[in-house]
C-alpha positions as a Python dict, from the first residue, in 0.01 Angstrom:
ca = {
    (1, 'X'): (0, 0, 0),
    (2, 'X'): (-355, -178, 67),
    (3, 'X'): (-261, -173, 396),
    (4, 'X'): (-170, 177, 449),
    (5, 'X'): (-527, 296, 258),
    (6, 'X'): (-744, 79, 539),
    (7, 'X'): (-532, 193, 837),
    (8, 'X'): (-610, 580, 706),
    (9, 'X'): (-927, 492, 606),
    (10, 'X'): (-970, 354, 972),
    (11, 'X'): (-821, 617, 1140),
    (12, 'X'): (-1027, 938, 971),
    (13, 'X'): (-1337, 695, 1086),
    (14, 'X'): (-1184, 632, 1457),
    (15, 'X'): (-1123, 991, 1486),
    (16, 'X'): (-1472, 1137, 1496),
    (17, 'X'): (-1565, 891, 1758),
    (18, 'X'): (-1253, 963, 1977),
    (19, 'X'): (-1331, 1330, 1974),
    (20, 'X'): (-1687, 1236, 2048),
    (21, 'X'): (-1647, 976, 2309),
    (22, 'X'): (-1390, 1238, 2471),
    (23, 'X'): (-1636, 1518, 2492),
    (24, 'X'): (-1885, 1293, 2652),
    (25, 'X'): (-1582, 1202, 2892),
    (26, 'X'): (-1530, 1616, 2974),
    (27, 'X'): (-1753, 1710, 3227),
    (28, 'X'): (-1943, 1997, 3120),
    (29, 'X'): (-2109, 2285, 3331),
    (30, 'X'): (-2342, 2527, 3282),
    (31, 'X'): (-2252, 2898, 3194),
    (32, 'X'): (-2559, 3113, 3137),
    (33, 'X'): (-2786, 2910, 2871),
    (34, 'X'): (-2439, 2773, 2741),
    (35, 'X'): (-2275, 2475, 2809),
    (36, 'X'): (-1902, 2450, 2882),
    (37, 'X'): (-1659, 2258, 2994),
    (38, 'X'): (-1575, 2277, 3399),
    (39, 'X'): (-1217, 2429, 3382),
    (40, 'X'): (-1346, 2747, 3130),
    (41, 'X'): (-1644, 2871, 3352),
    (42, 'X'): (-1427, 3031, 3685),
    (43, 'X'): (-1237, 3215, 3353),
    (44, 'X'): (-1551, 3308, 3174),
    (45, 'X'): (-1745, 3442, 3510),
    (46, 'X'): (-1431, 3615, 3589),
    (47, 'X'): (-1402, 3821, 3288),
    (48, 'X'): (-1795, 3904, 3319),
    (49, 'X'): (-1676, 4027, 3651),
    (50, 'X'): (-1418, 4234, 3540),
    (51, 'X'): (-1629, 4360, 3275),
    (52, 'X'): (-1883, 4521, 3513),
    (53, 'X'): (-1667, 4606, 3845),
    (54, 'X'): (-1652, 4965, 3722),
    (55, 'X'): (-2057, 4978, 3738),
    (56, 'X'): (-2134, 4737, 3941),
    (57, 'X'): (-2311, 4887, 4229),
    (58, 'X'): (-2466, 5158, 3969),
    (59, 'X'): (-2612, 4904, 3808),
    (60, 'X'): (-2750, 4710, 4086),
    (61, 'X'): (-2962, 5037, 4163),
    (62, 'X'): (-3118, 5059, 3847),
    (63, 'X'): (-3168, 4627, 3785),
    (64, 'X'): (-3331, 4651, 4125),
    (65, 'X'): (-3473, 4972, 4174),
    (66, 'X'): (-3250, 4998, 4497),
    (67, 'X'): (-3401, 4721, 4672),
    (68, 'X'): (-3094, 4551, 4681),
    (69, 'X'): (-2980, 4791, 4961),
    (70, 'X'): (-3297, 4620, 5180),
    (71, 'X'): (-3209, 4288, 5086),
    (72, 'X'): (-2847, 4301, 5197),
    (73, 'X'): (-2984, 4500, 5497),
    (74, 'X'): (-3259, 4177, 5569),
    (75, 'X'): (-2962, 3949, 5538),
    (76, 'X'): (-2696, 4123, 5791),
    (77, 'X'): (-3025, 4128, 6060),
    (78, 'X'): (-3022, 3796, 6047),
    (79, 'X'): (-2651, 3721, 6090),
    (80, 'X'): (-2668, 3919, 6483),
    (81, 'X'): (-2332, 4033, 6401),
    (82, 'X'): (-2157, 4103, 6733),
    (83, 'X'): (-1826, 4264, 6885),
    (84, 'X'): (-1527, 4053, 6847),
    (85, 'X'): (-1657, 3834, 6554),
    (86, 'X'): (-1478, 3637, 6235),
    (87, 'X'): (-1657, 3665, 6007),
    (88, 'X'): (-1612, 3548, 5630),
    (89, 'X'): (-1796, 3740, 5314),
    (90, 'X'): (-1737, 3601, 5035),
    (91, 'X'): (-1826, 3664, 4681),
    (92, 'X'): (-1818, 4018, 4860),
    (93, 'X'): (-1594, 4216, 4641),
    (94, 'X'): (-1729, 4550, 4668),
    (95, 'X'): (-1781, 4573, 5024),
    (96, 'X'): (-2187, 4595, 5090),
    (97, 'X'): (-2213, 4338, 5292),
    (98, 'X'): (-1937, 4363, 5533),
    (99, 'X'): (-1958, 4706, 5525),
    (100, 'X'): (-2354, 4641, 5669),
    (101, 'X'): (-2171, 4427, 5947),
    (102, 'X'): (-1919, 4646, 6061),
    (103, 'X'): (-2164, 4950, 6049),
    (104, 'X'): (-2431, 4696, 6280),
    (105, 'X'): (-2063, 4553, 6553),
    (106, 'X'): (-1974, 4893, 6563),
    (107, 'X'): (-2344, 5036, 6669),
    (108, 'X'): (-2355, 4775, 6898),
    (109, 'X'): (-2017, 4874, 7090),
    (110, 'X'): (-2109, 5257, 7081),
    (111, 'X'): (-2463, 5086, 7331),
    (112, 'X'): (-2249, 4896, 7502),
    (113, 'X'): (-1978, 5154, 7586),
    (114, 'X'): (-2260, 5306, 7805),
    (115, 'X'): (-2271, 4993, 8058),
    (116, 'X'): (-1933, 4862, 8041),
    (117, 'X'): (-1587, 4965, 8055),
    (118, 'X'): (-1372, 4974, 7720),
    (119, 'X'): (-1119, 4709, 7816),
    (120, 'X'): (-1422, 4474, 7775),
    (121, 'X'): (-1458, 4525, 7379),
    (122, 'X'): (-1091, 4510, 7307),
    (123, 'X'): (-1127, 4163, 7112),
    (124, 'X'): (-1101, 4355, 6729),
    (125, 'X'): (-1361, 4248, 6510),
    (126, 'X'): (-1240, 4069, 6161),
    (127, 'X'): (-1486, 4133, 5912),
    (128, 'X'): (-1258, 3891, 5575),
    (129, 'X'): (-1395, 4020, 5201),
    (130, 'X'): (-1297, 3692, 4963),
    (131, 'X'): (-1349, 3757, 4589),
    (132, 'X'): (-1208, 3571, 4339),
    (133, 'X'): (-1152, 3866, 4082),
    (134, 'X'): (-936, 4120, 4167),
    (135, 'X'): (-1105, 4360, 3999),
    (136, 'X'): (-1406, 4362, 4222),
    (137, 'X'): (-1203, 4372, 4546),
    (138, 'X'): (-1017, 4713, 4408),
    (139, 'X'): (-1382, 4885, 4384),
    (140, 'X'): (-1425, 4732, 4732),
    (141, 'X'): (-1058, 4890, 4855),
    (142, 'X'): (-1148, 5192, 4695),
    (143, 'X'): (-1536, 5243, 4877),
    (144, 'X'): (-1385, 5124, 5199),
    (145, 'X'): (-1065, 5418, 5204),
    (146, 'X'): (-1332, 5696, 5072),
    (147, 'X'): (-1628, 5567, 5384),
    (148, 'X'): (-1294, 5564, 5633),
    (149, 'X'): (-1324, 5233, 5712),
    (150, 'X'): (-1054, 5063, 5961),
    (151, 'X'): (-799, 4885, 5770),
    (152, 'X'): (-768, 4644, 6066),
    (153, 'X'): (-1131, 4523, 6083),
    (154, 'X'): (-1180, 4470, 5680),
    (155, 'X'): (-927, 4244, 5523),
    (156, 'X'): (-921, 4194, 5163),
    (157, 'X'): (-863, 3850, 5024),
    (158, 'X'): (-855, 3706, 4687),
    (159, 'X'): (-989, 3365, 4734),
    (160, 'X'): (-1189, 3094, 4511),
    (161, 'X'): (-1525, 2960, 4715),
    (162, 'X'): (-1468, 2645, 4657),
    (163, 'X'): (-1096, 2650, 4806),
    (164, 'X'): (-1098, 2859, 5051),
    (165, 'X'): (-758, 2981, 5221),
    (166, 'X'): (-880, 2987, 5601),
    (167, 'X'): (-795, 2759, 5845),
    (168, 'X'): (-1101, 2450, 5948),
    (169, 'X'): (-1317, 2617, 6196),
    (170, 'X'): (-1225, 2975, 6227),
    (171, 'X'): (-1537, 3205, 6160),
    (172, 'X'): (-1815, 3324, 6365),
    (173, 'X'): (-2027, 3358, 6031),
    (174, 'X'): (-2014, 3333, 5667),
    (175, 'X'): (-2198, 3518, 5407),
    (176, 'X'): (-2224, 3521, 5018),
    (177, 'X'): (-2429, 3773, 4858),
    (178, 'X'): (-2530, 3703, 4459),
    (179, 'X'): (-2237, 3474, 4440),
    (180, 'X'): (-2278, 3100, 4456),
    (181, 'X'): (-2485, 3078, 4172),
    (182, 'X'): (-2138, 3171, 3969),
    (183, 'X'): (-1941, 2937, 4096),
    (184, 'X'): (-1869, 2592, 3887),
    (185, 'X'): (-1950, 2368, 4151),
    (186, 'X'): (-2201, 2459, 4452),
    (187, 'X'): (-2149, 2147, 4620),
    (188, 'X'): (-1773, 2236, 4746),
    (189, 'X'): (-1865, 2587, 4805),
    (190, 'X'): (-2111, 2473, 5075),
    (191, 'X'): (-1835, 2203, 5187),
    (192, 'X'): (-1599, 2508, 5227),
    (193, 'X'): (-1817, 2727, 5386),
    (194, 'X'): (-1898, 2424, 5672),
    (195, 'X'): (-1559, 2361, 5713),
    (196, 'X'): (-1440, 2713, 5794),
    (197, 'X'): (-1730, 2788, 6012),
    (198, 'X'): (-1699, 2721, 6401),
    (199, 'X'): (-1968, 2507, 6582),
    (200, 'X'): (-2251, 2741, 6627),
    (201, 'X'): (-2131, 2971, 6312),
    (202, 'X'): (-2406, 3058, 6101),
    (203, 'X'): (-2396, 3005, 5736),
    (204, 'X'): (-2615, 3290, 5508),
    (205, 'X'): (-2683, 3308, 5116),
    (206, 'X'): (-2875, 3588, 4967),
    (207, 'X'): (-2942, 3484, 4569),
    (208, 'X'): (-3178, 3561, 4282),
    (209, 'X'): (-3410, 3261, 4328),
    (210, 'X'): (-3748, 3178, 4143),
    (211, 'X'): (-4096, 3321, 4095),
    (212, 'X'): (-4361, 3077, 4104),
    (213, 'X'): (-4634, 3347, 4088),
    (214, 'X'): (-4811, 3307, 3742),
    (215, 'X'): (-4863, 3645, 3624),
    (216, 'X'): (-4541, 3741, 3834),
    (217, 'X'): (-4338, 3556, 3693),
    (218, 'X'): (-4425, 3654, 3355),
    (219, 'X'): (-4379, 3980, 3397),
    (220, 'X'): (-4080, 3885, 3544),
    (221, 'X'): (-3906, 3735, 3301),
    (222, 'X'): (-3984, 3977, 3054),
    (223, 'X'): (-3805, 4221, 3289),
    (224, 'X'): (-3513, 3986, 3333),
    (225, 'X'): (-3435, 3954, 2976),
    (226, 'X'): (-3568, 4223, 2781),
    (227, 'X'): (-3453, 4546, 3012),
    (228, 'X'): (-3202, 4417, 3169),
    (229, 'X'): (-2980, 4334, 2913),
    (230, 'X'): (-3074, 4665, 2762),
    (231, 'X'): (-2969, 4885, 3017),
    (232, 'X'): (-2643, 4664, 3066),
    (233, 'X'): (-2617, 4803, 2742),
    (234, 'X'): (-2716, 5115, 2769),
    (235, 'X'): (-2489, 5215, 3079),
    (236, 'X'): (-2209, 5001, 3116),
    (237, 'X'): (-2205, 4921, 2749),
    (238, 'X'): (-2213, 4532, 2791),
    (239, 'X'): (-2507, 4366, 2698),
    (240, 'X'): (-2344, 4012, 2703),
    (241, 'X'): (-2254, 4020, 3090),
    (242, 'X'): (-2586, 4121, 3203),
    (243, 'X'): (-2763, 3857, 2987),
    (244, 'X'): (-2551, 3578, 3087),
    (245, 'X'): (-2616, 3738, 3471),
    (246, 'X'): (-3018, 3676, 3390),
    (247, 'X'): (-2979, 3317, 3254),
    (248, 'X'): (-2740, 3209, 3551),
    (249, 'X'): (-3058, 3320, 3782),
    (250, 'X'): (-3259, 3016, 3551),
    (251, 'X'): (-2997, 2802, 3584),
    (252, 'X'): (-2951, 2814, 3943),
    (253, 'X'): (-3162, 2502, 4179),
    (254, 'X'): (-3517, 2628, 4259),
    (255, 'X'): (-3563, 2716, 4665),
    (256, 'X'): (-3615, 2375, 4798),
    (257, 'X'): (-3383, 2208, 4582),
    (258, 'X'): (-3093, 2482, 4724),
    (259, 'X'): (-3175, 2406, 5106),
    (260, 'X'): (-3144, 2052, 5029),
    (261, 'X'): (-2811, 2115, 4914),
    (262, 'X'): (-2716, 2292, 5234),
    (263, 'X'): (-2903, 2034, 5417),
    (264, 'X'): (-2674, 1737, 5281),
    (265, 'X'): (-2374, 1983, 5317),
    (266, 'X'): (-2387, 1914, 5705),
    (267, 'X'): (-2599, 2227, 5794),
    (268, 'X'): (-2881, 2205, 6022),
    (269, 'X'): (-3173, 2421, 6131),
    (270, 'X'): (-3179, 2520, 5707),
    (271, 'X'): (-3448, 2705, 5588),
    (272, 'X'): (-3515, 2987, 5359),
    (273, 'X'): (-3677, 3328, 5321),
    (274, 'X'): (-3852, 3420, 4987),
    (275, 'X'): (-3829, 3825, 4934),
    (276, 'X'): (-4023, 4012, 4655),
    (277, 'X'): (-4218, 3693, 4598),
    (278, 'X'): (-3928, 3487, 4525),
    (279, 'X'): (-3719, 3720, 4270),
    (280, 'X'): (-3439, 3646, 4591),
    (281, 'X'): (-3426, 3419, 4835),
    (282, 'X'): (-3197, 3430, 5184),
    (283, 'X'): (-3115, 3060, 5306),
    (284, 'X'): (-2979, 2965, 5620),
    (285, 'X'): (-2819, 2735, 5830),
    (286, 'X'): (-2644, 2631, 6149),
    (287, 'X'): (-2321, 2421, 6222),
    (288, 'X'): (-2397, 2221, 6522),
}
């Protein structure tokens, strides 16, 4: 009987520090302010993305006044899209981005029907959407069948960043627009995005960065999470997305730290572009 007592008595002490010891063991990550373990966040992020697919583009209007339209329109002039390309956009649900591209290749081919003979641009450009939630690449669908978009130049593919479903060395480009700072581990999203690239392909990532600007950047965050939130609230009726959207923007590495990141990813040539004194930031680099 003694015995029995100590060995419960042993175990109710044994089991604190088991579940302790094991939690120290989980590796964690961050989601918003919160902290949660690795396997939850793609889940969590997904159902934020689900949550707001409906508005998503409304809503990017009013959080940005619009501007976002210039900053997607800054990063596609640096890309030099061009007839015949692969390119990859991922994180690109709803279609800006590689809509942008396909607008620029197909400008380009209407200049250069002028001087050359048709047979010359026959090689179809590939413009590949990869979102992980399906949700977002429906609104995507959707915009692209209403704007009359070819269905053989924008392919649709639901894909996770940081396993990506594309053969090594296959794209011309690759883009991610407001994405990377959602997914659980940066590092193999940058791995990814080398590996599919060919030599030469350029690699392009337009995020909410970090305003270093005193007054700036208090009036900054006030904006971030005092109105923000509120009109999440107000118009898609989901505060809690749009306030975990703000924190992720905190949580994600300052400018330098990022490009180092790309830098020990393999990239060369990486460097960055503040816009709207840092609220985003396009980085870039080159696989040589």
């Amino acid at each position: 009987m003694a015995l029995r007592v100590v060995t419960r008595n042993l175990g109710s002490r044994l089991l604190p520090m088991l579940s302790s010891t094991s939690l120290l063991h989980s590796h964690a990550t961050s989601f918003g302010f919160k902290e949660v373990p690795e396997e939850e966040k793609s889940q969590l992020v997904s159902h934020v993305f689900s949550s707001v697919a409906k508005n998503y583009d409304l809503m990017n209007d009013l959080m940005s006044g619009g501007l976002h339209r210039l900053w997607k329109d800054r990063l596609v002039s640096k890309l030099n899209p061009f007839p015949g390309m692969k390119h990859l956009d991922v994180a690109g649900g709803t279609g800006d981005v590689a809509f942008r591209i396909l607008d620029t290749v197909n400008s380009i081919k209407r200049r250069a029907l002028q001087d050359v003979l048709e047979d010359d641009l026959q090689e179809e450009t590939r413009i590949y959407v990869c979102d992980i939630n399906p949700n977002m690449l429906n609104v995507g669908k959707k915009r692209a069948l209403e704007r009359g978009y070819p269905d053989k130049s924008l392919l649709w593919v639901e894909g996770d960043a940081e396993a990506l479903c594309f053969e090594d060395s296959t794209v011309d480009g690759y883009t991610i627009a407001f994405g990377i700072r959602n997914v659980t581990h940066i590092e193999k999203a940058l791995a990814e995005a080398y590996r599919v690239l060919k030599r030469g392909g350029r690699f392009l990532c337009l995020e909410l960065s970090h305003v270093d600007i005193p007054v700036f950047k208090d009036l900054y965050d006030y904006y971030s999470f005092s109105v923000i939130p509120a009109i999440g609230e107000l118009v898609a009726g989901d505060r809690g997305s749009y306030q975990y959207l703000v924190e992720s923007v905190r949580r994600f590495p300052p400018q330098e730290k990022f490009a180092a990141m790309i830098s020990d990813a393999g990239f060369q040539k990486v460097e960055y572009e503040n816009l709207v004194g840092g609220v985003v930031a396009i980085h870039s680099g080159l696989k040589i």
